Coordinates of C-alpha atoms in Angstrom, one line a residue:
X14 CA -22.8 -9.3 -18.9
X15 CA -19.8 -6.9 -18.6
X16 CA -16.8 -8.1 -16.7
X17 CA -15.6 -6.3 -13.5
X18 CA -13.1 -3.7 -14.6
X19 CA -10.8 -4.9 -11.9
X20 CA -10.1 -8.1 -13.9
X21 CA -9.6 -6.4 -17.3
X22 CA -6.1 -5.6 -18.6
X23 CA -5.7 -3.6 -21.9
X24 CA -2.1 -3.6 -23.2
X25 CA -0.1 -3.4 -26.4
X26 CA 3.3 -4.5 -27.7
X27 CA 5.9 -1.8 -28.8
X28 CA 8.7 -3.0 -31.0
X29 CA 10.8 -2.2 -34.0
X30 CA 10.2 -4.1 -37.3
X31 CA 11.5 -7.7 -36.9
X32 CA 12.1 -7.7 -33.2
X33 CA 9.5 -10.5 -32.6
X34 CA 6.3 -8.6 -31.8
X35 CA 4.0 -10.9 -33.8
X36 CA 5.8 -14.0 -32.6
X37 CA 5.3 -13.0 -29.0
X38 CA 1.6 -12.4 -29.7
X39 CA 1.4 -15.9 -31.2
X40 CA 2.8 -17.4 -27.9
X41 CA 0.2 -15.4 -25.8
X42 CA -2.6 -16.9 -28.0
X43 CA -1.2 -20.4 -27.5
X44 CA -0.7 -20.1 -23.8
X45 CA -4.2 -18.7 -23.1
X46 CA -5.8 -21.3 -25.5
X47 CA -7.4 -18.5 -27.6
X48 CA -6.3 -20.3 -30.8
X49 CA -6.5 -24.1 -31.1
X50 CA -3.2 -25.7 -31.7
X51 CA -4.4 -27.1 -35.1
X52 CA -5.3 -23.6 -36.3
X53 CA -2.0 -22.0 -35.2
X54 CA 0.5 -20.7 -37.7
X55 CA 3.2 -18.1 -37.7
X56 CA 2.2 -14.4 -37.2
X57 CA -1.5 -15.4 -36.8
X58 CA -2.5 -11.8 -36.2
X59 CA -0.9 -10.6 -39.5
X60 CA -3.7 -11.6 -41.9
X61 CA -2.3 -10.0 -45.1
X62 CA 0.2 -12.0 -47.3
X63 CA 2.4 -8.9 -47.4
X64 CA 2.6 -8.8 -43.6
X65 CA 3.5 -12.5 -43.5
X66 CA 6.2 -12.1 -46.2
X67 CA 7.9 -8.9 -45.0
X68 CA 7.6 -9.7 -41.3
X69 CA 5.9 -6.3 -40.6
X70 CA 2.6 -5.3 -39.2
X71 CA 0.7 -3.0 -41.5
X72 CA -2.8 -3.0 -40.0
X73 CA -3.2 -2.9 -36.2
X74 CA -5.1 -5.8 -34.7
X75 CA -6.8 -6.5 -31.4
X76 CA -7.7 -9.8 -29.7
X77 CA -9.3 -10.8 -26.4
X78 CA -7.7 -13.5 -24.3
X79 CA -9.1 -15.2 -21.1
X80 CA -6.2 -16.0 -18.7
X81 CA -6.2 -17.7 -15.3
X82 CA -3.3 -16.3 -13.3
X83 CA -1.2 -18.3 -10.8
X84 CA -3.3 -17.0 -7.9
X85 CA -6.4 -18.6 -9.5
X86 CA -8.0 -15.3 -10.5
X87 CA -9.5 -15.1 -14.0
X88 CA -8.6 -12.1 -16.1
X89 CA -9.6 -10.7 -19.5
X90 CA -6.5 -9.6 -21.5
X91 CA -7.1 -7.3 -24.5
X92 CA -4.0 -7.2 -26.7
X93 CA -4.2 -4.3 -29.1
X94 CA -1.4 -4.9 -31.7
X95 CA 0.1 -1.9 -33.3
X96 CA 1.9 -1.2 -36.7
X97 CA 5.7 -0.9 -36.3
X98 CA 6.6 1.4 -39.2
X99 CA 7.1 5.2 -39.1
X100 CA 4.4 5.8 -41.7
X101 CA 1.7 4.6 -39.2
X102 CA 2.6 6.7 -36.2
X103 CA -0.9 8.2 -35.8
X104 CA -2.5 4.8 -35.7
X105 CA 0.0 3.7 -33.1
X106 CA -0.8 6.7 -30.9
X107 CA -4.6 5.9 -31.0
X108 CA -3.9 2.2 -30.2
X109 CA -1.7 3.3 -27.2
X110 CA -4.5 5.6 -26.0
X111 CA -6.8 2.6 -25.8
X112 CA -4.4 0.8 -23.4
X113 CA -3.1 1.1 -19.8
X114 CA 0.1 -0.8 -20.4
X115 CA 2.8 -1.6 -23.0
X116 CA 5.2 -4.4 -23.4
X117 CA 8.5 -2.9 -24.8
X118 CA 10.1 -5.7 -26.8
X119 CA 13.8 -5.3 -27.7
X120 CA 15.8 -7.7 -29.8
X121 CA 18.8 -9.1 -27.8
X122 CA 21.0 -9.1 -30.9
X123 CA 20.1 -5.7 -32.3
X124 CA 19.4 -3.6 -29.3
X125 CA 17.2 -0.4 -29.2
X126 CA 16.2 1.0 -32.6
X127 CA 14.9 4.5 -33.6
X128 CA 11.2 3.4 -34.1
X129 CA 11.2 1.7 -30.7
X130 CA 12.3 4.9 -29.0
X131 CA 9.7 6.9 -30.9
X132 CA 6.8 4.6 -29.9
X133 CA 8.1 4.3 -26.4
X134 CA 7.9 8.1 -26.0
X135 CA 4.3 8.0 -27.3
X136 CA 3.5 5.4 -24.7
X137 CA 5.1 7.4 -21.9
X138 CA 3.2 10.5 -23.0
X139 CA 0.0 8.4 -22.7
X140 CA 1.0 7.4 -19.1
X141 CA 1.2 3.7 -19.9
X142 CA 2.9 1.2 -17.6
X143 CA 6.0 0.0 -19.5
X144 CA 7.0 -3.7 -19.1
X145 CA 10.5 -4.1 -20.7
X146 CA 11.2 -7.5 -22.4
X147 CA 14.4 -8.7 -24.1
X148 CA 13.5 -11.2 -26.9
X149 CA 15.6 -13.7 -28.9
X150 CA 17.8 -14.6 -25.8
X151 CA 18.4 -18.1 -27.4
X152 CA 20.4 -16.8 -30.3
X153 CA 24.2 -17.2 -30.1
X154 CA 24.8 -13.5 -30.9
X155 CA 22.5 -12.3 -28.1
X156 CA 24.0 -9.5 -25.9
X157 CA 21.5 -9.6 -23.0
X158 CA 23.6 -7.6 -20.5
X159 CA 24.4 -4.8 -22.9
X160 CA 20.8 -4.5 -24.1
X161 CA 19.5 -4.6 -20.5
X162 CA 21.9 -1.7 -19.6
X163 CA 20.5 0.3 -22.6
X164 CA 16.9 -0.3 -21.5
X165 CA 17.8 0.8 -17.9
X166 CA 19.4 4.0 -19.2
X167 CA 16.5 4.7 -21.5
X168 CA 13.5 4.2 -19.2
X169 CA 15.1 4.4 -15.8
X170 CA 13.8 1.0 -14.6
X171 CA 15.7 -1.6 -12.4
X172 CA 17.5 -4.6 -13.9
X173 CA 15.2 -7.0 -12.0
X174 CA 12.2 -5.5 -13.8
X175 CA 13.4 -6.6 -17.3
X176 CA 12.1 -9.9 -18.5
X177 CA 14.2 -12.2 -20.8
X178 CA 12.2 -14.3 -23.2
X179 CA 12.5 -16.3 -26.5
X180 CA 9.2 -15.9 -28.3
X181 CA 10.2 -18.4 -30.9
X182 CA 11.1 -21.2 -28.4
X183 CA 8.3 -20.1 -25.9
X184 CA 10.7 -19.4 -23.0
X185 CA 9.5 -17.0 -20.3
X186 CA 6.1 -16.2 -21.9
X187 CA 4.0 -17.0 -18.8
X188 CA 6.2 -14.6 -16.7
X189 CA 5.3 -11.8 -19.1
X190 CA 1.5 -12.4 -18.8
X191 CA 1.9 -12.6 -15.0
X192 CA 3.7 -9.3 -15.0
X193 CA 0.9 -7.7 -17.2
X194 CA -1.7 -8.9 -14.6
X195 CA 0.4 -7.6 -11.6
X196 CA 1.7 -4.3 -13.0
X197 CA -0.7 -2.9 -15.6
X198 CA -3.6 -0.9 -14.0
X199 CA -7.2 -2.0 -14.6
X200 CA -9.1 0.5 -16.9
X201 CA -10.8 3.5 -15.3
X202 CA -14.3 4.6 -16.4
X203 CA -17.8 5.2 -15.2
X204 CA -20.3 2.5 -16.5
X205 CA -23.2 4.9 -15.6
X206 CA -22.0 8.0 -17.5
X207 CA -22.8 9.0 -21.1
X208 CA -21.2 6.4 -23.4
X209 CA -17.9 7.3 -25.1
X210 CA -15.8 4.9 -27.1
X211 CA -12.5 5.5 -29.0
X212 CA -12.1 4.0 -32.6
X213 CA -8.5 2.7 -32.8
X214 CA -9.0 0.8 -36.0
X215 CA -11.6 -0.2 -38.6
X216 CA -12.2 -2.8 -41.3
X217 CA -14.6 -3.3 -44.1
X218 CA -16.9 -6.3 -44.5
X219 CA -18.4 -6.7 -48.0
X220 CA -21.8 -7.8 -46.5
X221 CA -22.1 -5.7 -43.4
X222 CA -20.2 -2.4 -44.1
X223 CA -17.5 -0.8 -42.0
X224 CA -16.7 -2.3 -38.7
X225 CA -15.4 0.0 -36.0
X226 CA -12.9 -1.5 -33.5
X227 CA -13.4 0.4 -30.2
X228 CA -12.2 0.8 -26.6
X229 CA -15.1 1.9 -24.4
X230 CA -14.1 4.6 -21.9
X231 CA -17.4 5.5 -20.3
X232 CA -21.0 4.2 -20.2
X233 CA -22.5 1.1 -21.9
X234 CA -23.4 0.6 -25.6
X235 CA -26.3 -1.7 -26.3
X236 CA -27.8 -3.4 -29.4
X237 CA -30.3 -1.1 -31.3
X238 CA -28.8 2.1 -29.7
X239 CA -28.2 4.8 -32.3
X240 CA -24.4 5.5 -32.4
X241 CA -23.3 9.1 -33.1
X242 CA -19.9 10.0 -34.4
X243 CA -18.3 13.2 -33.2
X244 CA -16.1 14.0 -36.3
X245 CA -19.0 14.1 -38.8
X246 CA -22.2 13.9 -36.7
X247 CA -23.6 11.0 -38.7
X248 CA -25.8 8.4 -36.8
X249 CA -26.1 4.7 -37.4
X250 CA -28.2 2.0 -35.6
X251 CA -26.0 -0.6 -33.9
X252 CA -26.8 -4.0 -35.6
X253 CA -24.2 -5.9 -33.7
X254 CA -21.5 -5.4 -31.1
X255 CA -19.2 -7.7 -29.2
X256 CA -15.7 -8.9 -28.5
X257 CA -12.8 -9.4 -30.8
X258 CA -11.4 -13.0 -30.5
X259 CA -10.1 -14.7 -33.7
X260 CA -13.6 -14.0 -35.1
X261 CA -16.4 -11.6 -34.0
X262 CA -18.1 -12.8 -30.7
X263 CA -21.5 -11.0 -30.5
X264 CA -22.7 -9.6 -27.1
X265 CA -25.7 -7.7 -25.9
X266 CA -23.6 -4.8 -24.4
X267 CA -20.1 -3.3 -24.4
X268 CA -19.2 -1.5 -21.1
X269 CA -16.6 0.9 -19.8
X270 CA -13.1 -0.6 -19.9
X271 CA -13.9 -3.2 -22.6
X272 CA -12.5 -3.6 -26.1
X273 CA -14.6 -4.8 -29.0
X274 CA -16.3 -4.0 -32.3
X275 CA -19.5 -2.1 -33.4
X276 CA -21.3 -2.8 -36.7
X277 CA -24.1 -0.5 -37.8
X278 CA -24.7 -0.7 -41.6
X279 CA -21.9 2.0 -42.1
X280 CA -21.4 2.2 -45.8
X281 CA -17.9 3.7 -45.9
X282 CA -14.8 3.0 -43.8
X283 CA -14.0 6.8 -44.0
X284 CA -17.0 7.2 -41.6
X285 CA -15.2 5.2 -38.9
X286 CA -12.1 7.4 -38.7
X287 CA -9.2 6.3 -36.5
X288 CA -9.2 8.4 -33.3
X289 CA -12.9 9.5 -33.6
X290 CA -15.2 9.2 -30.6
X291 CA -18.6 7.3 -30.7
X292 CA -21.4 8.2 -28.3
X293 CA -25.2 7.4 -28.5
X294 CA -28.1 9.6 -29.5
X295 CA -30.4 9.1 -26.5
X296 CA -27.7 10.0 -24.0
X297 CA -24.9 11.8 -25.8
X298 CA -21.5 12.7 -24.3
X299 CA -20.8 16.4 -24.2
X300 CA -17.1 16.2 -25.3
X301 CA -15.2 13.7 -27.5
X302 CA -12.0 11.9 -26.3
X303 CA -8.9 14.1 -26.9
X304 CA -6.3 13.7 -29.7
X305 CA -8.4 13.2 -32.8
X306 CA -6.9 14.5 -36.1
X307 CA -7.5 13.7 -39.7
X308 CA -4.8 11.4 -41.2
X309 CA -3.0 13.6 -43.8
X310 CA -1.1 12.1 -46.7
X311 CA 2.5 13.1 -46.9
X312 CA 3.7 11.6 -50.2
X313 CA 1.9 12.0 -53.5
X314 CA 2.4 10.1 -56.8
X315 CA 0.5 9.4 -60.0
X316 CA -0.6 5.8 -60.7
X317 CA -1.4 5.0 -64.3
X318 CA -2.4 1.7 -66.1
X319 CA 0.3 0.6 -68.6
X320 CA -2.6 -0.3 -70.9
X321 CA -5.1 2.6 -71.4
X322 CA -8.0 0.1 -71.6
X323 CA -7.4 -0.9 -67.9
X324 CA -8.4 2.6 -66.6
X325 CA -11.9 1.5 -65.4
X326 CA -10.4 -1.6 -63.8
X327 CA -7.9 0.5 -62.0
X328 CA -10.6 2.9 -60.8
X329 CA -12.6 -0.1 -59.4
X330 CA -9.5 -1.5 -57.7
X331 CA -8.5 1.8 -56.1
X332 CA -12.1 2.1 -54.8
X333 CA -11.9 -1.3 -53.2
X334 CA -8.6 -0.6 -51.6
X335 CA -9.9 2.6 -50.2
X336 CA -12.8 0.7 -48.5
X337 CA -10.2 -1.0 -46.3
X338 CA -7.8 1.9 -46.0
X339 CA -9.3 5.4 -45.4
X340 CA -5.9 7.0 -45.4
X341 CA -5.5 6.4 -49.1
X342 CA -6.8 9.3 -51.2
X343 CA -7.0 9.5 -55.0
X344 CA -8.5 11.6 -57.7
X345 CA -8.5 11.3 -61.5
X346 CA -5.8 13.1 -63.5
X347 CA -4.5 13.1 -67.1
X348 CA -0.9 13.2 -68.4
X349 CA 0.2 14.0 -71.9
X350 CA 2.7 11.1 -71.7
X351 CA 0.7 8.5 -69.8
X352 CA -2.9 9.2 -70.5
X353 CA -5.6 8.7 -67.9
X354 CA -4.7 7.8 -64.3
X355 CA -5.0 8.9 -60.7
X356 CA -3.2 11.3 -58.4
X357 CA -2.8 9.4 -55.1
X358 CA -1.9 10.5 -51.6
X359 CA -0.1 8.2 -49.2
X360 CA 1.0 8.3 -45.5
X361 CA 4.6 7.5 -46.6
X362 CA 6.8 5.5 -48.9
X363 CA 6.0 2.1 -47.3
X364 CA 2.3 2.9 -47.6
X365 CA 2.8 3.7 -51.3
X366 CA 4.8 0.5 -51.9
X367 CA 2.1 -1.6 -50.2
X368 CA -0.7 -0.1 -52.3
X369 CA 1.3 -0.7 -55.5
X370 CA 2.0 -4.3 -54.5
X371 CA -1.7 -4.9 -53.7
X372 CA -2.8 -3.5 -57.0
X373 CA -0.6 -5.8 -59.0
X374 CA -1.2 -8.9 -56.8
X375 CA -4.8 -8.7 -55.8
X376 CA -6.2 -7.1 -58.9
X377 CA -3.5 -8.1 -61.5
X378 CA -3.3 -4.6 -63.0
X379 CA 0.1 -3.6 -64.4
X380 CA 0.8 0.0 -63.5
X381 CA 3.3 2.9 -63.9
X382 CA 3.9 5.1 -60.9
X383 CA 5.3 8.6 -61.4
X384 CA 7.9 10.2 -59.2
X385 CA 6.8 10.6 -55.6
X386 CA 6.4 14.2 -54.5
X387 CA 5.5 16.0 -51.3
X388 CA 3.0 18.9 -50.8
X389 CA 4.6 22.3 -51.2
X390 CA 3.1 25.6 -50.1
X391 CA 3.4 28.3 -52.9
X392 CA 2.9 31.9 -51.9
X393 CA 2.0 33.9 -55.0
X394 CA 2.9 37.6 -55.6
X395 CA -0.8 38.4 -55.9
X396 CA -1.3 37.2 -52.3
X397 CA -3.0 33.8 -52.1
X398 CA -1.3 30.6 -50.9
X399 CA -1.8 27.4 -52.9
X400 CA -0.8 23.9 -52.1
X401 CA 1.1 21.9 -54.9
X402 CA 1.6 18.2 -54.8
X403 CA 2.1 17.7 -58.5
X404 CA 5.1 19.3 -60.3
X405 CA 3.0 19.9 -63.4
X406 CA 0.7 22.2 -61.5
X407 CA 3.5 24.4 -60.2
X408 CA 2.8 28.1 -61.3
X409 CA 5.2 30.0 -63.5
X410 CA 8.3 31.3 -61.6
X411 CA 7.3 34.9 -62.4
X412 CA 4.1 34.6 -60.4
X413 CA 5.8 33.1 -57.3
X414 CA 6.8 35.1 -54.2
X415 CA 8.3 32.1 -52.3
X416 CA 7.9 28.4 -51.9
X417 CA 7.8 26.5 -48.6
X418 CA 8.5 22.8 -48.2
X419 CA 7.7 20.3 -45.4
X420 CA 10.5 19.5 -42.9
X421 CA 10.6 16.4 -40.7
X422 CA 12.4 16.0 -37.4
X423 CA 14.5 12.9 -37.6
X424 CA 16.3 10.6 -35.1
X425 CA 19.1 8.3 -36.4
X426 CA 20.4 5.7 -34.1
X427 CA 23.9 4.5 -35.1
X428 CA 27.1 2.8 -33.8
X429 CA 29.6 5.6 -33.1
X430 CA 32.0 4.7 -35.9
X431 CA 29.4 5.6 -38.6
X432 CA 28.6 9.1 -37.2
X433 CA 30.9 10.8 -39.7
X434 CA 29.4 9.0 -42.7
X435 CA 25.9 9.8 -41.6
X436 CA 26.6 13.4 -40.9
X437 CA 28.0 13.8 -44.4
X438 CA 24.9 12.1 -45.9
X439 CA 22.6 14.4 -43.9
X440 CA 24.6 17.4 -45.0
X441 CA 24.2 16.4 -48.7
X442 CA 20.4 16.2 -48.1
X443 CA 20.2 19.9 -46.9
X444 CA 19.6 18.8 -43.3
X445 CA 19.8 21.1 -40.3
X446 CA 21.8 19.7 -37.4
X447 CA 20.2 19.8 -33.9
X448 CA 22.2 17.7 -31.5
X449 CA 23.8 14.3 -30.7
X450 CA 23.0 12.1 -27.7
X451 CA 24.9 9.0 -26.6
X452 CA 22.9 6.0 -25.5
X453 CA 26.0 4.2 -24.3
X454 CA 29.8 4.2 -25.2
X455 CA 29.2 2.6 -28.6
X456 CA 25.9 4.1 -29.9
X457 CA 24.6 7.5 -30.5
X458 CA 21.4 9.3 -31.6
X459 CA 21.7 12.0 -34.2
X460 CA 18.9 14.6 -34.3
X461 CA 18.4 16.5 -37.6
X462 CA 15.6 18.5 -39.4
X463 CA 15.5 17.3 -43.0
X464 CA 13.3 18.3 -46.0
X465 CA 10.8 15.5 -46.5
X466 CA 11.5 15.6 -50.2
X467 CA 15.1 14.5 -49.5
X468 CA 13.9 11.5 -47.6
X469 CA 11.3 10.0 -49.9
X470 CA 13.8 9.1 -52.7
X471 CA 16.6 6.8 -51.6
X472 CA 17.6 8.2 -48.2
X473 CA 16.8 5.1 -46.3
X474 CA 18.8 2.9 -48.7
X475 CA 21.8 5.3 -48.4
X476 CA 21.5 5.3 -44.6
X477 CA 21.8 1.5 -44.5
X478 CA 24.6 1.5 -47.0
X479 CA 26.9 4.0 -45.2
X480 CA 26.2 2.4 -41.8
X481 CA 26.5 -1.3 -43.1
X482 CA 22.9 -1.8 -42.1
X483 CA 23.3 -0.8 -38.5
X484 CA 21.7 2.6 -38.4
X485 CA 17.9 3.0 -37.9
X486 CA 15.7 6.0 -38.8
X487 CA 12.6 7.6 -37.3
X488 CA 10.9 10.8 -38.4
X489 CA 7.8 12.9 -37.8
X490 CA 6.5 16.0 -39.6
X491 CA 7.7 19.2 -38.0
X492 CA 6.9 22.4 -40.0
X493 CA 7.1 24.2 -43.4
X494 CA 10.2 26.3 -44.3
X495 CA 11.1 28.6 -47.1
X496 CA 13.4 27.0 -49.7
X497 CA 14.9 27.9 -53.1
X498 CA 13.0 25.4 -55.2
X499 CA 12.4 25.1 -59.0
X500 CA 10.4 22.9 -61.3
X501 CA 12.7 20.8 -63.5
X502 CA 11.1 19.8 -66.8
X503 CA 12.2 17.1 -69.3
X504 CA 11.6 17.9 -73.0
X505 CA 11.7 15.3 -75.8
X506 CA 12.0 17.0 -79.1
X507 CA 10.7 20.2 -77.6
X508 CA 7.6 18.5 -76.0
X509 CA 7.4 18.6 -72.3
X510 CA 6.9 15.1 -70.6
X511 CA 4.8 16.1 -67.6
X512 CA 5.2 12.7 -65.9
X513 CA 9.0 13.2 -65.7
X514 CA 8.8 16.7 -64.1
X515 CA 10.2 17.1 -60.6
X516 CA 10.6 19.9 -58.0
X517 CA 14.2 20.2 -57.0
X518 CA 16.4 22.6 -55.0
X519 CA 18.1 25.2 -57.3
X520 CA 21.6 24.3 -56.1
X521 CA 21.1 20.7 -57.3
X522 CA 19.0 21.4 -60.4
X523 CA 21.9 21.3 -62.9
X524 CA 23.5 18.1 -61.6
X525 CA 20.0 16.5 -61.3
X526 CA 19.0 17.5 -64.9
X527 CA 22.3 16.4 -66.4
X528 CA 22.2 12.9 -64.8
X529 CA 18.6 12.4 -65.7
X530 CA 19.2 13.3 -69.3
X531 CA 22.2 10.9 -69.4
X532 CA 20.0 8.1 -67.9
X533 CA 17.1 8.7 -70.3
X534 CA 19.6 8.6 -73.3
X535 CA 20.4 5.0 -72.3
X536 CA 16.9 4.0 -71.7
X537 CA 14.9 5.4 -74.6
X538 CA 15.4 3.2 -77.7
X539 CA 16.7 4.7 -80.9
X540 CA 14.0 5.9 -83.4
X541 CA 14.0 6.4 -87.1
X542 CA 14.5 10.1 -86.4
X543 CA 16.8 12.1 -84.0
X544 CA 15.6 12.4 -80.4
X545 CA 16.7 15.5 -78.4
X546 CA 16.4 15.2 -74.6
X547 CA 16.6 18.4 -72.7
X548 CA 16.3 19.4 -69.0
X549 CA 14.9 22.9 -68.4
X550 CA 14.0 25.3 -65.6
X551 CA 11.4 27.7 -66.9
X552 CA 12.6 28.7 -70.4
X553 CA 16.3 28.0 -69.6
X554 CA 17.8 24.8 -71.0
X555 CA 20.3 23.4 -68.4
X556 CA 21.2 20.1 -70.1
X557 CA 20.9 18.3 -73.4
X558 CA 21.5 14.8 -74.8
X559 CA 20.9 13.5 -78.3
X560 CA 19.9 10.0 -79.4
X561 CA 21.1 9.5 -83.0
X562 CA 18.6 8.1 -85.5
X563 CA 18.7 4.7 -87.0
X564 CA 20.0 5.2 -90.6
X565 CA 19.8 3.1 -93.7
X566 CA 22.9 3.3 -95.9
X567 CA 21.2 4.9 -98.9
X568 CA 24.6 5.3 -100.8
X569 CA 25.4 1.6 -100.7
X570 CA 24.1 1.0 -104.3
X571 CA 26.3 3.9 -105.7
X572 CA 29.6 2.4 -107.0
X573 CA 31.9 5.3 -107.9
X574 CA 30.4 7.8 -110.3
X575 CA 29.5 11.4 -109.6
X576 CA 29.6 12.5 -105.9
X577 CA 26.6 14.8 -106.5
X578 CA 24.3 11.7 -106.8
X579 CA 25.4 10.5 -103.3
X580 CA 24.8 14.0 -101.9
X581 CA 21.3 14.1 -103.4
X582 CA 20.4 10.8 -101.8
X583 CA 21.7 11.9 -98.4
X584 CA 19.8 15.2 -98.6
X585 CA 16.6 13.4 -99.5
X586 CA 17.1 11.1 -96.5
X587 CA 17.7 14.1 -94.3
X588 CA 14.4 15.8 -95.4
X589 CA 12.5 12.5 -94.7
X590 CA 14.0 12.3 -91.2
X591 CA 13.0 16.0 -90.6
X592 CA 9.4 15.3 -91.6
X593 CA 9.3 12.1 -89.5
X594 CA 10.5 14.0 -86.5
X595 CA 7.6 16.5 -86.9
X596 CA 4.9 13.8 -86.9
X597 CA 6.6 10.9 -85.0
X598 CA 6.1 10.3 -81.3
X599 CA 8.8 9.0 -79.0
X600 CA 8.0 5.7 -77.3
X601 CA 9.0 6.1 -73.6
X602 CA 9.7 2.8 -71.8
X603 CA 8.4 2.2 -68.3
X604 CA 12.0 2.1 -66.9
X605 CA 12.3 5.8 -67.8
X606 CA 9.8 6.7 -65.2
X607 CA 11.7 4.8 -62.6
X608 CA 15.0 6.3 -63.7
X609 CA 14.3 9.5 -61.8
X610 CA 14.2 7.5 -58.6
X611 CA 17.6 5.9 -59.2
X612 CA 19.4 9.1 -60.1
X613 CA 22.3 9.5 -57.6
X614 CA 21.7 12.6 -55.6

């Protein structure tokens, strides 16, 4: 039996990484008795080891809580948790669309950060009721008044509306839930209309297939209905539906305003795309819910097994990871240097890091990852436009009319004293300045357009270094712009190493090639023959380093005597080295492939 919509509240928590979002969710679960005390542990909604270790939410989660308010009324609270990292902005926007309210959590010691503002604007665009909460008020370094002033300036609320809590100590938690009940609007929808539900997340069950996590906007879904998906028109019979508590709670129906799950023998998680709309075959809705778009990878890299025999294991592991993560794409590729592997597309660098970590942890496969790259648009002189995400597939310079690269719109929040350092960093990364806003007397927001390729290397590390860890970054894809780019190749004894190729800006190509050659000279071990390392653009060599061969002292046994004997021995050794160089292959250590990431820009 569906609950009255008047007594349902759907809300989420918006916060920057490490501002206490998961801890606050833990306190809600304790207070409402959703999780028994003996089963309670830290970050109970963060189910992955990586989430627990890093203190970040990678997958969004949802949970239903029954709450009796102070006035005696019983309410259903659906908390739809959201990822807090910039890589997962699209998932956050879909989770927000499933809610009517958002709790804005700000750390009392750190204040407002870039990602908080980004997600807050998404929430405001979705017309959500914002409930501002200052967390960690029990810490000695808490600056409650300053942070409260920042929140007032940012969202235009009154000081009295801001709640002060300590999620760790459990202070002020009940007041937050009471405010959710009072201020967040109940969901709006017509239970008699054609059914429509938004998929805000999905998971994969080995025995039951893909599970769609949904918010129902209109109508009622029932067992044995045939669910129809708008994005691909596939249909599946509903085997089970119900509520999301700590485990699945089966029901007979899911009605307008409710949040739950739908299982229907769906073989692939890619069929339950985040943002897609589900309706039913016998009474289909005419239009989907707005805002759906395909999640597009932004960063590309090659993943290869360190041992060639592990290729099939790697293929199997990638397939299993893709079952739980539809935003990961991969296809087989070969490299002259690394053998067989996969070209993978990721939402961002954090997403890439998580996939690498899971491959080595969960599947115990040692891997080499090539240099991350972005997707460039190459307009050829003959007319067509091609997309290039692998430097080795870049056409010859003579065939290219122009190259366009993706730009991102960034917001950097920083204390005022670091503005000069950060402006210099952005200038070095070919950024286009837009404007500066001041949050208060001590902190500012710098707005820049920066090429995505300049961010994916070490921009975030540099940002933290020049601001002593105080600056925070948020970015979103903006557009493609024409740039003077070239493919930089690395040659070892005249043979191109495709895995070390990179696409760089022409102004930086010489310095980049020189530093990379110097780095490789230190990393590649000496061989029995001379190794020549060269950096080239097209046919032009722009840098060269030489690794001297290991030599045996062939003249050691000659004591005095005719000099011509020594010369003959040295000449014979020289000929042998030349022959060895023609047939010998240079062993490239794994560190060499990471070197390109650590080259100072």
